[in-house]
Amino acid sequence: MTFWEAMLLLGGGLAAGVINTMAGGGSALTVPLLVLAGVPGNQANGSNRVGVLTASGAAVASFRKSGVDGLDQVEKILVPAVVGSLIGSFGISQIADETFETIFGYLLIPIIILTIFKPKPAEGVEPWSDPVTMTVFFFIGLYGGAFQAGVGLVMLAALTRAGFDLVTANSVKVLINLIVTVIALPVFILQGNVVWAPALVLAAGFMAGGWFGAKLAVKGGEKLVRVFMIGAALYLAGRLIGIW
């Protein structure tokens, strides 16, 4: 890894940490950057989790310091997400990355648009029931454990549909991301899919971005989060389906 590759990973991690905290989709930037830095694809997927772990931890701490804490609201979400994460991380070798991510790219845009532009609050529209919420978060955990890229976008959309405002949803999202990554990362380490030098450089940028992203999310409120959410969704969908 050259000096310029390290600077690229550090800057990319910083940007991705902010994007992941405020909306999601930062891994669509950092995984390709790791590949550009000479890390093979499967190892780039695993190495990226080190950065996600540091960014999520920094964001959780920053949200709590800012007085936003959704910890007491995650019981019905956390268990299915963790179970899904375990299955996804162990089953990744059975899934074709390209097929899954292409399908996900096509589904991402309507999911996000329908969530952020839904009437607020529309008469007769209620949050998802507990069984629906738990089922959705099982599949989100499954995807997050396997691939990670874009899981924050879908999680944020699902949390708003489950009845959370966007700022609180962001604090819950980063907490779940942290726990899911803690579950999934050891699997990648045991499989030899973490290259530590680029992973740690990326993680330093991720951690700073996670901290600042949480501050921006709290200060900007829902309007600012929505702008980042739309931009990140469109960018990620384009990457996944091969537009750019």
CSV table of C-alpha atoms in Angstrom, one decimal:
chain,number,residue,atom,x,y,z
A,1,MET,CA,0.0,0.0,0.0
A,2,THR,CA,1.5,3.3,-1.1
A,3,PHE,CA,1.2,6.7,0.6
A,4,TRP,CA,-1.3,7.9,-1.9
A,5,GLU,CA,-3.4,4.7,-1.6
A,6,ALA,CA,-3.4,5.3,2.2
A,7,MET,CA,-4.6,8.9,1.7
A,8,LEU,CA,-7.3,7.8,-0.7
A,9,LEU,CA,-8.5,5.2,1.8
A,10,LEU,CA,-8.4,7.7,4.7
A,11,GLY,CA,-10.4,10.4,2.8
A,12,GLY,CA,-12.8,7.8,1.4
A,13,GLY,CA,-13.4,6.4,4.9
A,14,LEU,CA,-14.1,9.9,6.2
A,15,ALA,CA,-16.6,10.6,3.5
A,16,ALA,CA,-18.2,7.2,3.9
A,17,GLY,CA,-18.4,7.5,7.7
A,18,VAL,CA,-20.4,10.7,7.3
A,19,ILE,CA,-22.7,9.2,4.6
A,20,ASN,CA,-23.3,6.0,6.5
A,21,THR,CA,-24.2,7.9,9.7
A,22,MET,CA,-26.6,10.4,8.0
A,23,ALA,CA,-28.2,7.9,5.6
A,24,GLY,CA,-26.3,4.9,4.3
A,25,GLY,CA,-24.4,3.7,1.2
A,26,GLY,CA,-20.9,4.6,2.2
A,27,SER,CA,-19.6,1.1,1.6
A,28,ALA,CA,-20.4,1.4,-2.1
A,29,LEU,CA,-17.5,3.9,-2.1
A,30,THR,CA,-15.1,2.2,0.3
A,31,VAL,CA,-15.2,-1.4,-1.1
A,32,PRO,CA,-14.2,-0.2,-4.6
A,33,LEU,CA,-11.5,2.0,-3.0
A,34,LEU,CA,-10.1,-1.0,-1.3
A,35,VAL,CA,-10.0,-2.9,-4.6
A,36,LEU,CA,-8.2,0.1,-6.2
A,37,ALA,CA,-5.7,-0.1,-3.3
A,38,GLY,CA,-5.0,-3.7,-4.4
A,39,VAL,CA,-7.2,-5.7,-2.0
A,40,PRO,CA,-9.0,-8.6,-3.7
A,41,GLY,CA,-12.8,-8.4,-3.8
A,42,ASN,CA,-13.7,-10.9,-1.0
A,43,GLN,CA,-11.1,-9.4,1.3
A,44,ALA,CA,-12.3,-5.9,0.5
A,45,ASN,CA,-15.7,-6.9,1.6
A,46,GLY,CA,-14.3,-8.2,4.9
A,47,SER,CA,-11.8,-5.5,5.4
A,48,ASN,CA,-14.5,-2.8,5.0
A,49,ARG,CA,-16.2,-4.2,8.1
A,50,VAL,CA,-13.4,-2.9,10.3
A,51,GLY,CA,-14.2,0.6,9.2
A,52,VAL,CA,-17.9,0.1,9.6
A,53,LEU,CA,-17.3,-1.1,13.1
A,54,THR,CA,-15.3,2.0,14.1
A,55,ALA,CA,-17.7,4.4,12.3
A,56,SER,CA,-20.7,2.9,14.0
A,57,GLY,CA,-19.1,2.9,17.4
A,58,ALA,CA,-18.1,6.6,17.0
A,59,ALA,CA,-21.6,7.5,15.7
A,60,VAL,CA,-23.3,5.8,18.6
A,61,ALA,CA,-21.1,7.7,21.1
A,62,SER,CA,-21.7,11.0,19.3
A,63,PHE,CA,-25.5,10.5,19.2
A,64,ARG,CA,-25.6,9.7,22.9
A,65,LYS,CA,-23.5,12.8,23.7
A,66,SER,CA,-25.9,14.9,21.6
A,67,GLY,CA,-28.9,13.5,23.6
A,68,VAL,CA,-30.3,11.2,20.9
A,69,ASP,CA,-30.5,7.6,22.1
A,70,GLY,CA,-32.9,5.0,20.7
A,71,LEU,CA,-31.5,2.2,22.9
A,72,ASP,CA,-34.8,1.6,24.7
A,73,GLN,CA,-36.7,1.2,21.4
A,74,VAL,CA,-34.7,-1.5,19.7
A,75,GLU,CA,-35.8,-4.8,21.4
A,76,LYS,CA,-38.2,-5.9,18.6
A,77,ILE,CA,-35.6,-5.0,16.0
A,78,LEU,CA,-32.3,-6.1,17.5
A,79,VAL,CA,-32.9,-9.9,17.9
A,80,PRO,CA,-34.1,-10.6,14.4
A,81,ALA,CA,-31.4,-8.4,12.9
A,82,VAL,CA,-28.6,-10.2,14.9
A,83,VAL,CA,-30.0,-13.7,13.9
A,84,GLY,CA,-30.2,-12.6,10.3
A,85,SER,CA,-26.6,-11.3,10.5
A,86,LEU,CA,-25.3,-14.6,11.8
A,87,ILE,CA,-26.9,-16.5,9.0
A,88,GLY,CA,-25.8,-14.0,6.3
A,89,SER,CA,-22.2,-13.8,7.4
A,90,PHE,CA,-21.9,-17.6,7.5
A,91,GLY,CA,-23.8,-18.1,4.2
A,92,ILE,CA,-22.0,-15.5,2.1
A,93,SER,CA,-20.0,-18.1,0.2
A,94,GLN,CA,-23.2,-19.6,-1.1
A,95,ILE,CA,-24.5,-16.4,-2.6
A,96,ALA,CA,-23.3,-14.8,-5.8
A,97,ASP,CA,-22.4,-11.2,-5.0
A,98,GLU,CA,-23.1,-9.8,-8.5
A,99,THR,CA,-26.6,-11.3,-8.7
A,100,PHE,CA,-27.7,-10.2,-5.3
A,101,GLU,CA,-26.3,-6.7,-5.5
A,102,THR,CA,-27.8,-6.1,-9.0
A,103,ILE,CA,-31.3,-7.1,-7.8
A,104,PHE,CA,-30.8,-5.0,-4.7
A,105,GLY,CA,-29.8,-2.0,-6.8
A,106,TYR,CA,-33.0,-2.1,-8.8
A,107,LEU,CA,-35.1,-2.5,-5.7
A,108,LEU,CA,-33.3,0.3,-3.7
A,109,ILE,CA,-34.7,3.3,-5.5
A,110,PRO,CA,-38.4,2.6,-5.2
A,111,ILE,CA,-38.0,1.5,-1.5
A,112,ILE,CA,-36.2,4.7,-0.6
A,113,ILE,CA,-38.4,7.1,-2.6
A,114,LEU,CA,-41.6,5.6,-1.3
A,115,THR,CA,-40.3,5.9,2.3
A,116,ILE,CA,-39.0,9.5,2.1
A,117,PHE,CA,-41.8,11.0,0.1
A,118,LYS,CA,-44.8,9.2,1.8
A,119,PRO,CA,-47.4,11.7,3.2
A,120,LYS,CA,-46.6,12.7,6.7
A,121,PRO,CA,-48.7,11.8,8.6
A,122,ALA,CA,-51.4,10.4,6.2
A,123,GLU,CA,-54.8,9.6,7.7
A,124,GLY,CA,-55.3,5.9,8.2
A,125,VAL,CA,-51.6,5.1,7.7
A,126,GLU,CA,-50.1,3.3,10.6
A,127,PRO,CA,-46.6,2.0,11.4
A,128,TRP,CA,-45.8,-1.6,10.6
A,129,SER,CA,-47.0,-4.1,13.2
A,130,ASP,CA,-44.4,-5.9,15.4
A,131,PRO,CA,-44.4,-9.1,13.3
A,132,VAL,CA,-43.9,-7.2,10.0
A,133,THR,CA,-41.1,-5.1,11.6
A,134,MET,CA,-39.3,-8.2,13.0
A,135,THR,CA,-39.5,-10.0,9.7
A,136,VAL,CA,-38.2,-7.0,7.8
A,137,PHE,CA,-35.3,-6.6,10.2
A,138,PHE,CA,-34.4,-10.3,10.0
A,139,PHE,CA,-33.9,-9.9,6.2
A,140,ILE,CA,-32.0,-6.6,6.7
A,141,GLY,CA,-29.7,-8.4,9.2
A,142,LEU,CA,-29.3,-11.2,6.6
A,143,TYR,CA,-28.2,-8.8,3.9
A,144,GLY,CA,-26.0,-6.7,6.3
A,145,GLY,CA,-24.2,-9.8,7.6
A,146,ALA,CA,-23.5,-10.9,4.0
A,147,PHE,CA,-22.8,-7.8,2.0
A,148,GLN,CA,-23.1,-4.6,4.2
A,149,ALA,CA,-23.2,-2.2,1.2
A,150,GLY,CA,-26.4,-0.2,1.3
A,151,VAL,CA,-27.8,-1.8,4.4
A,152,GLY,CA,-28.0,1.6,6.2
A,153,LEU,CA,-30.2,3.0,3.5
A,154,VAL,CA,-32.7,0.2,3.7
A,155,MET,CA,-32.5,0.1,7.5
A,156,LEU,CA,-33.2,3.9,7.7
A,157,ALA,CA,-36.2,3.5,5.3
A,158,ALA,CA,-37.5,0.5,7.4
A,159,LEU,CA,-37.1,2.4,10.7
A,160,THR,CA,-39.1,5.4,9.4
A,161,ARG,CA,-41.8,3.0,8.2
A,162,ALA,CA,-41.8,1.3,11.6
A,163,GLY,CA,-42.7,4.7,13.2
A,164,PHE,CA,-39.3,6.4,14.0
A,165,ASP,CA,-38.6,10.0,13.1
A,166,LEU,CA,-35.5,10.3,10.9
A,167,VAL,CA,-33.1,11.6,13.5
A,168,THR,CA,-34.0,8.9,16.1
A,169,ALA,CA,-34.0,6.4,13.3
A,170,ASN,CA,-30.4,7.3,12.5
A,171,SER,CA,-29.3,6.7,16.1
A,172,VAL,CA,-31.1,3.3,16.1
A,173,LYS,CA,-29.6,2.5,12.7
A,174,VAL,CA,-26.0,3.0,13.8
A,175,LEU,CA,-26.5,1.1,17.0
A,176,ILE,CA,-27.9,-1.9,15.1
A,177,ASN,CA,-25.1,-1.5,12.5
A,178,LEU,CA,-22.6,-1.7,15.3
A,179,ILE,CA,-24.0,-4.8,16.8
A,180,VAL,CA,-24.5,-6.6,13.5
A,181,THR,CA,-20.9,-5.8,12.5
A,182,VAL,CA,-19.6,-7.1,15.9
A,183,ILE,CA,-21.4,-10.4,15.0
A,184,ALA,CA,-20.3,-10.6,11.4
A,185,LEU,CA,-16.7,-9.3,11.5
A,186,PRO,CA,-15.2,-12.3,13.4
A,187,VAL,CA,-16.6,-14.6,10.7
A,188,PHE,CA,-14.6,-12.7,8.0
A,189,ILE,CA,-11.5,-12.7,10.2
A,190,LEU,CA,-11.7,-16.4,10.7
A,191,GLN,CA,-12.1,-16.9,7.0
A,192,GLY,CA,-8.9,-14.8,6.3
A,193,ASN,CA,-10.9,-12.1,4.5
A,194,VAL,CA,-9.5,-9.1,6.4
A,195,VAL,CA,-6.3,-7.4,5.2
A,196,TRP,CA,-5.3,-5.4,8.3
A,197,ALA,CA,-3.1,-2.5,7.0
A,198,PRO,CA,-5.6,-1.0,4.5
A,199,ALA,CA,-8.5,-2.0,6.8
A,200,LEU,CA,-7.1,0.0,9.7
A,201,VAL,CA,-6.3,3.1,7.6
A,202,LEU,CA,-9.8,3.0,6.2
A,203,ALA,CA,-11.2,2.5,9.8
A,204,ALA,CA,-9.5,5.7,11.0
A,205,GLY,CA,-11.3,7.8,8.3
A,206,PHE,CA,-14.5,5.9,9.0
A,207,MET,CA,-14.3,6.7,12.7
A,208,ALA,CA,-13.9,10.4,12.2
A,209,GLY,CA,-16.7,10.4,9.6
A,210,GLY,CA,-19.0,8.6,11.9
A,211,TRP,CA,-18.5,11.1,14.7
A,212,PHE,CA,-19.0,14.2,12.5
A,213,GLY,CA,-21.9,12.6,10.6
A,214,ALA,CA,-23.8,12.1,13.8
A,215,LYS,CA,-23.3,15.8,14.8
A,216,LEU,CA,-24.5,16.9,11.3
A,217,ALA,CA,-27.5,14.6,11.5
A,218,VAL,CA,-28.6,16.0,14.9
A,219,LYS,CA,-27.9,19.6,13.9
A,220,GLY,CA,-29.5,19.4,10.4
A,221,GLY,CA,-32.6,17.4,11.5
A,222,GLU,CA,-34.9,15.6,9.1
A,223,LYS,CA,-34.5,17.9,6.1
A,224,LEU,CA,-30.8,17.5,5.9
A,225,VAL,CA,-30.9,13.8,6.5
A,226,ARG,CA,-33.4,13.4,3.6
A,227,VAL,CA,-31.1,15.2,1.2
A,228,PHE,CA,-28.2,12.9,2.0
A,229,MET,CA,-30.5,9.9,1.9
A,230,ILE,CA,-31.7,10.6,-1.6
A,231,GLY,CA,-28.3,11.4,-2.9
A,232,ALA,CA,-26.7,8.3,-1.4
A,233,ALA,CA,-29.6,6.1,-2.6
A,234,LEU,CA,-29.3,7.2,-6.2
A,235,TYR,CA,-25.5,6.9,-6.1
A,236,LEU,CA,-25.6,3.4,-4.6
A,237,ALA,CA,-28.3,2.1,-7.0
A,238,GLY,CA,-26.2,3.4,-10.0
A,239,ARG,CA,-23.1,1.6,-8.7
A,240,LEU,CA,-25.0,-1.7,-8.1
A,241,ILE,CA,-26.7,-1.9,-11.5
A,242,GLY,CA,-23.6,-0.7,-13.4
A,243,ILE,CA,-24.7,2.8,-14.6
A,244,TRP,CA,-21.4,4.2,-13.4
